[in-house]
Coordinates of C-alpha atoms and ligand atoms in Angstrom, one line a residue:
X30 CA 361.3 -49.5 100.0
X31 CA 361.5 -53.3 100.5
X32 CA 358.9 -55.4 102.1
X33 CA 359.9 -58.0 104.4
X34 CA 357.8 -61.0 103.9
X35 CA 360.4 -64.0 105.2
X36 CA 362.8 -63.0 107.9
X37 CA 365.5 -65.7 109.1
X38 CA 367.5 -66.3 111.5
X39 CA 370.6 -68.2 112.8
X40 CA 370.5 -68.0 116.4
X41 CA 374.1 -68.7 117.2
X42 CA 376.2 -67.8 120.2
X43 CA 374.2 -69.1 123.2
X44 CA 377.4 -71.5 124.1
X45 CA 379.7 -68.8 124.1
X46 CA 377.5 -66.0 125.7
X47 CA 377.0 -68.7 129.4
X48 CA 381.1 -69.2 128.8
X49 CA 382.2 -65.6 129.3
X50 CA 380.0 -65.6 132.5
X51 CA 380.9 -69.3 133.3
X52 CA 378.1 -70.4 132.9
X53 CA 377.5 -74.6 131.7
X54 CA 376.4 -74.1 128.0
X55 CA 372.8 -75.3 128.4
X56 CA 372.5 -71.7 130.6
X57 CA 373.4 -69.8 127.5
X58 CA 370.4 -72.0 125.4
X59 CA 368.3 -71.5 128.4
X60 CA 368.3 -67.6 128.0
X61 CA 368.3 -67.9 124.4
X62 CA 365.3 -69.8 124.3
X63 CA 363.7 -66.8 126.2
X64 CA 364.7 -64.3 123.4
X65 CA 362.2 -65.7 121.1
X66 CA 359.1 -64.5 122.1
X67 CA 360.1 -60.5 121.9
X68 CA 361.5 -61.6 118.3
X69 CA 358.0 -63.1 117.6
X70 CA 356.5 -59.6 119.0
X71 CA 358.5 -57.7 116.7
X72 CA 357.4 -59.8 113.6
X73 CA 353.9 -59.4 113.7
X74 CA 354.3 -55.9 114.9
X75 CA 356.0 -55.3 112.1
X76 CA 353.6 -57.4 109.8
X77 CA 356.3 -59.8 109.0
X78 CA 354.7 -62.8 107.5
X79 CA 357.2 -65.9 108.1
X80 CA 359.8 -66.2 110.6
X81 CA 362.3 -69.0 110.1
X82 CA 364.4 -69.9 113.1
X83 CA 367.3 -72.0 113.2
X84 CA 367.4 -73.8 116.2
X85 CA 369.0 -77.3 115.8
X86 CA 370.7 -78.5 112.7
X87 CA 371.7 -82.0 111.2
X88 CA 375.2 -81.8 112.3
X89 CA 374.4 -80.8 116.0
X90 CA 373.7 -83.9 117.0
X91 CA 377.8 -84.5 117.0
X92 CA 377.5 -82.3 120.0
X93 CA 378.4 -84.0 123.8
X94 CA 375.3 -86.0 124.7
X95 CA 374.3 -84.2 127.5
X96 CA 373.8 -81.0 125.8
X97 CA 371.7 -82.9 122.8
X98 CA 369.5 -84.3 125.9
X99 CA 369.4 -80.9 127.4
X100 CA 368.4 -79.5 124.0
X101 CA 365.5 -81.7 122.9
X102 CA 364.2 -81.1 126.5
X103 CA 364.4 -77.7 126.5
X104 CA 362.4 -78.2 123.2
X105 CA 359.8 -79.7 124.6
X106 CA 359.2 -77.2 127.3
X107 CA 359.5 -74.4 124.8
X108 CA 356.7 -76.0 123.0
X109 CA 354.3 -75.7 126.0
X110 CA 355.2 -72.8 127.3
X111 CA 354.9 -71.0 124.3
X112 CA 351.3 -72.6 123.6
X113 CA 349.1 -69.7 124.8
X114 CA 351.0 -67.0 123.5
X115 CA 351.2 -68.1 120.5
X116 CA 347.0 -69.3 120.8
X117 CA 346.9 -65.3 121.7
X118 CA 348.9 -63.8 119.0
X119 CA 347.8 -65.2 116.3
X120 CA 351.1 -67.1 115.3
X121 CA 351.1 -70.3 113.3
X122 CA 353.5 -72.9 114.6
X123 CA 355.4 -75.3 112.6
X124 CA 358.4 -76.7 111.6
X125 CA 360.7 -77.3 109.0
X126 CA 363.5 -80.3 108.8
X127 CA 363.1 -84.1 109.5
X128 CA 361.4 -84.3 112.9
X129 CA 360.8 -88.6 112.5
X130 CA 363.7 -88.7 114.5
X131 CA 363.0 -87.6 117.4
X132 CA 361.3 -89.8 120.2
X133 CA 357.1 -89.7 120.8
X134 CA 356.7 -88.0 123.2
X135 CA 358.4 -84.7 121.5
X136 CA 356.3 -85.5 118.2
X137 CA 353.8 -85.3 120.1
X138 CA 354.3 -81.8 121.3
X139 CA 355.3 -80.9 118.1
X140 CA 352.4 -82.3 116.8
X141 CA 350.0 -80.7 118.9
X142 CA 351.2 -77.1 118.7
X143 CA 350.8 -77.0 115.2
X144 CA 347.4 -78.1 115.4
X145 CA 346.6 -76.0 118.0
X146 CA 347.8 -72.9 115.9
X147 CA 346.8 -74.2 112.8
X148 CA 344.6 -71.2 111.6
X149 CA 346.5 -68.7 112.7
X150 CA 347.3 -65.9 109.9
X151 CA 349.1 -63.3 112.1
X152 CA 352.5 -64.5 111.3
X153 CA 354.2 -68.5 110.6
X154 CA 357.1 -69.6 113.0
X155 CA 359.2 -71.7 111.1
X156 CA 361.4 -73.7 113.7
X157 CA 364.1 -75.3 112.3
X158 CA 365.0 -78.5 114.4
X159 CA 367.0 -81.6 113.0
X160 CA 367.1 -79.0 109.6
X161 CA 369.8 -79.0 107.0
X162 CA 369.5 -77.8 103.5
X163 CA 370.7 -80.7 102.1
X164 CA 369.0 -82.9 103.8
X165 CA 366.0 -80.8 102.9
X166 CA 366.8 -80.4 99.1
X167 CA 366.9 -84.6 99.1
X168 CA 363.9 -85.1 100.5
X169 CA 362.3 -82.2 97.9
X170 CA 364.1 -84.5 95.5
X171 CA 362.7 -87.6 96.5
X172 CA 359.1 -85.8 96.6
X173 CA 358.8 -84.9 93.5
X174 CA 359.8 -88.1 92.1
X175 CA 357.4 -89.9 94.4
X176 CA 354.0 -87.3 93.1
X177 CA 355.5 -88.0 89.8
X178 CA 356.3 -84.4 88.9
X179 CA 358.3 -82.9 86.2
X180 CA 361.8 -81.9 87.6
X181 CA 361.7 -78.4 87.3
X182 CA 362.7 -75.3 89.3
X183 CA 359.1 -74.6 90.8
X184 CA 358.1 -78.0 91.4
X185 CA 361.5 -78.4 93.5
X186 CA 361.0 -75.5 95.3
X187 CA 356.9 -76.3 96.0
X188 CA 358.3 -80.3 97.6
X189 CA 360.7 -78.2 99.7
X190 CA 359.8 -77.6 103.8
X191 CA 359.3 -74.1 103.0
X192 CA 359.3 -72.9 99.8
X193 CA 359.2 -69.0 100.3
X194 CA 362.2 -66.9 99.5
X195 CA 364.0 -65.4 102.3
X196 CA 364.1 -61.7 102.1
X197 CA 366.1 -61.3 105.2
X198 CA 368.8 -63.6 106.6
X199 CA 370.3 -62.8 110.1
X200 CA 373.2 -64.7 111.8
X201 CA 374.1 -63.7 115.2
X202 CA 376.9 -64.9 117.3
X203 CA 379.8 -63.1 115.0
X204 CA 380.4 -66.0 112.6
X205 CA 379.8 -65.6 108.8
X206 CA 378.9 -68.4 107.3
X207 CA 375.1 -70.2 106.4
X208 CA 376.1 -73.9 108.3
X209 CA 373.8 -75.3 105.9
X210 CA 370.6 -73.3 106.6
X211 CA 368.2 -72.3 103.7
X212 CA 370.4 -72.6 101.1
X213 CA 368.1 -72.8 98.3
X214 CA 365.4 -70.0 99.9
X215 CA 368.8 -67.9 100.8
X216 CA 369.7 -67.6 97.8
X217 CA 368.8 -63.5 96.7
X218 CA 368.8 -63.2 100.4
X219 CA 370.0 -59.8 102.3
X220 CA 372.4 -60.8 104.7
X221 CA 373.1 -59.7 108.2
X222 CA 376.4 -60.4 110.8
X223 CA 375.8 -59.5 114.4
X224 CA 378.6 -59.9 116.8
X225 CA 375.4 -60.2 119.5
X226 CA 375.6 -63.3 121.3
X227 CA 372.0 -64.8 120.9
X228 CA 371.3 -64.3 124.4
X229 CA 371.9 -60.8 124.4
X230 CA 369.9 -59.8 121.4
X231 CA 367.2 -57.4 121.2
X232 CA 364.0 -56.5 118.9
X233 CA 366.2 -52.8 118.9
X234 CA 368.9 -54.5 117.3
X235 CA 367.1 -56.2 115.1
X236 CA 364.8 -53.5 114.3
X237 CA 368.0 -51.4 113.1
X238 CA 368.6 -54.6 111.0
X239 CA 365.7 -54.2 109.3
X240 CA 365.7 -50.6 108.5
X241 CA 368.4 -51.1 106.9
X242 CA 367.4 -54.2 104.4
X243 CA 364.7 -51.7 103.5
X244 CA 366.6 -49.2 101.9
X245 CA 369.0 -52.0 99.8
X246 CA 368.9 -52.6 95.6
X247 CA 367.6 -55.6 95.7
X248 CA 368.7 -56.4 91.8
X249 CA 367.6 -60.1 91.2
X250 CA 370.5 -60.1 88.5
X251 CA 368.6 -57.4 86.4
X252 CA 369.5 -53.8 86.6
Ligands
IPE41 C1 373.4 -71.8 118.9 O1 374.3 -71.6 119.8 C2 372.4 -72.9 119.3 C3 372.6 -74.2 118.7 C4 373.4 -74.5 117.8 C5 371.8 -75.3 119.3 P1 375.6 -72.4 120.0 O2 375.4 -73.6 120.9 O3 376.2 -72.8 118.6 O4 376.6 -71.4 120.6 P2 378.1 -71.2 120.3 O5 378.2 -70.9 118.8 O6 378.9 -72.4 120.7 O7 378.5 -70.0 121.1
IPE42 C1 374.2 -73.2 113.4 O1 375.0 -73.0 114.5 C2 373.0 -74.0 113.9 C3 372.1 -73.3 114.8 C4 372.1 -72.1 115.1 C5 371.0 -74.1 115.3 P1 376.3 -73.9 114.8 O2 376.9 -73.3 116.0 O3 375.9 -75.3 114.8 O4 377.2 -73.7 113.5 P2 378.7 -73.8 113.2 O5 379.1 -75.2 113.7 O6 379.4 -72.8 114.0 O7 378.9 -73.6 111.8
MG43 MG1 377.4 -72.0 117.3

């Protein structure tokens, strides 16, 4: 049976899922936003170790303004709501993609959840915000020839934002395609398509999922 140390996930769909009720598409981010905790729940549960989450990537910042403002505000209020539960359950907050960008004030959440949650062993929350994997495979790049290091496979991988394999990749939402998420981590990956809307999905779903990756040959190229 196969452990599942990294699960990911593209959490794609929320635009769609408020347009089929019409809904504005910040509703459908809104509720999605909300799905996160029961995922969390289901992770350490589970005794999942990392959780990557894909929650705003390099290239959606060509989206309308007012749904990038809505976004990085609904950021920020994610970040403090979350704060005790993730005090209580032992998760470790951080990040992974270029977060310089964004103004103070967020940074400063940002900043202050991870310390908060610093020692926390139950399970790491990876949330991917201004993340690509090229952007991230760059800066690996640049990394290891700022310390100096010998360009090699395994120093590449240590410079990147997270250099644990994924085990698990989910993408809800019905699309089938990575949008530039984990590309190097992805790459013996088991993959996963749910036509579930983001919104709508459910540690049940999820935990089917998972089952599942369990019982794959995982070959690594070897037999
Ligand atoms: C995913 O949902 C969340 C973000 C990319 C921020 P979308 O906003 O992409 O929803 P759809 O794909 O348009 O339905
Ligand atoms: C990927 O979804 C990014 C996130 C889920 C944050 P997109 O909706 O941006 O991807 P594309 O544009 O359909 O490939
Ligand atoms: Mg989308």
């Amino acid at each position: 049976m196969n452990n599942l140390n990294h699960l990911a996930i593209i959490m794609d769909g929320n635009g769609r899922w408020a347009k089929k009720r019409n809904f504005l598409r910040q509703k459908g981010h809104e509720v999605g936003a909300n799905v996160v905790e029961q995922i969390c729940e289901f992770c350490t549960d589970q005794d999942i170790k990392i959780l990557s989450l894909y929650a705003f990537s390099t290239e959606n910042w060509k989206r309308p303004k007012r749904e990038v403002e809505f976004l990085m505000d609904l950021l920020k209020k994610f970040l403090i709501s979350k704060r005790e539960n993730f005090i209580k359950n032992g998760i470790k907050f951080t990040t992974i993609g270029d977060i310089s960008v964004f103004s103070n004030e967020l940074k400063d959440e940002i900043n202050l959840l991870k310390s908060l949650t610093h020692d926390n062993t139950k399970l790491k929350l990876n949330l991917a915000i201004n993340y690509g994997a090229k952007d991230e495979i760059l800066r690996a790049f640049k990394r290891v020839s700022e310390l100096k290091l010998e360009l090699n496979e395994q120093n590449l991988q240590n410079c990147l934002d997270e250099s644990e394999c994924i085990d698990l990749l989910v993408r809800t939402g019905g699309e089938q395609r990575l949008s530039n998420f984990m590309l190097w981590q992805a790459s013996y990956a088991e993959l996963a398509f749910s036509d579930t809307l983001w919104p709508d999905f459910t540690k049940d779903e999820l935990a089917k999922i998972v089952e599942n990756f369990k019982y794959k040959n995982r070959r690594f190229g070897g037999l």
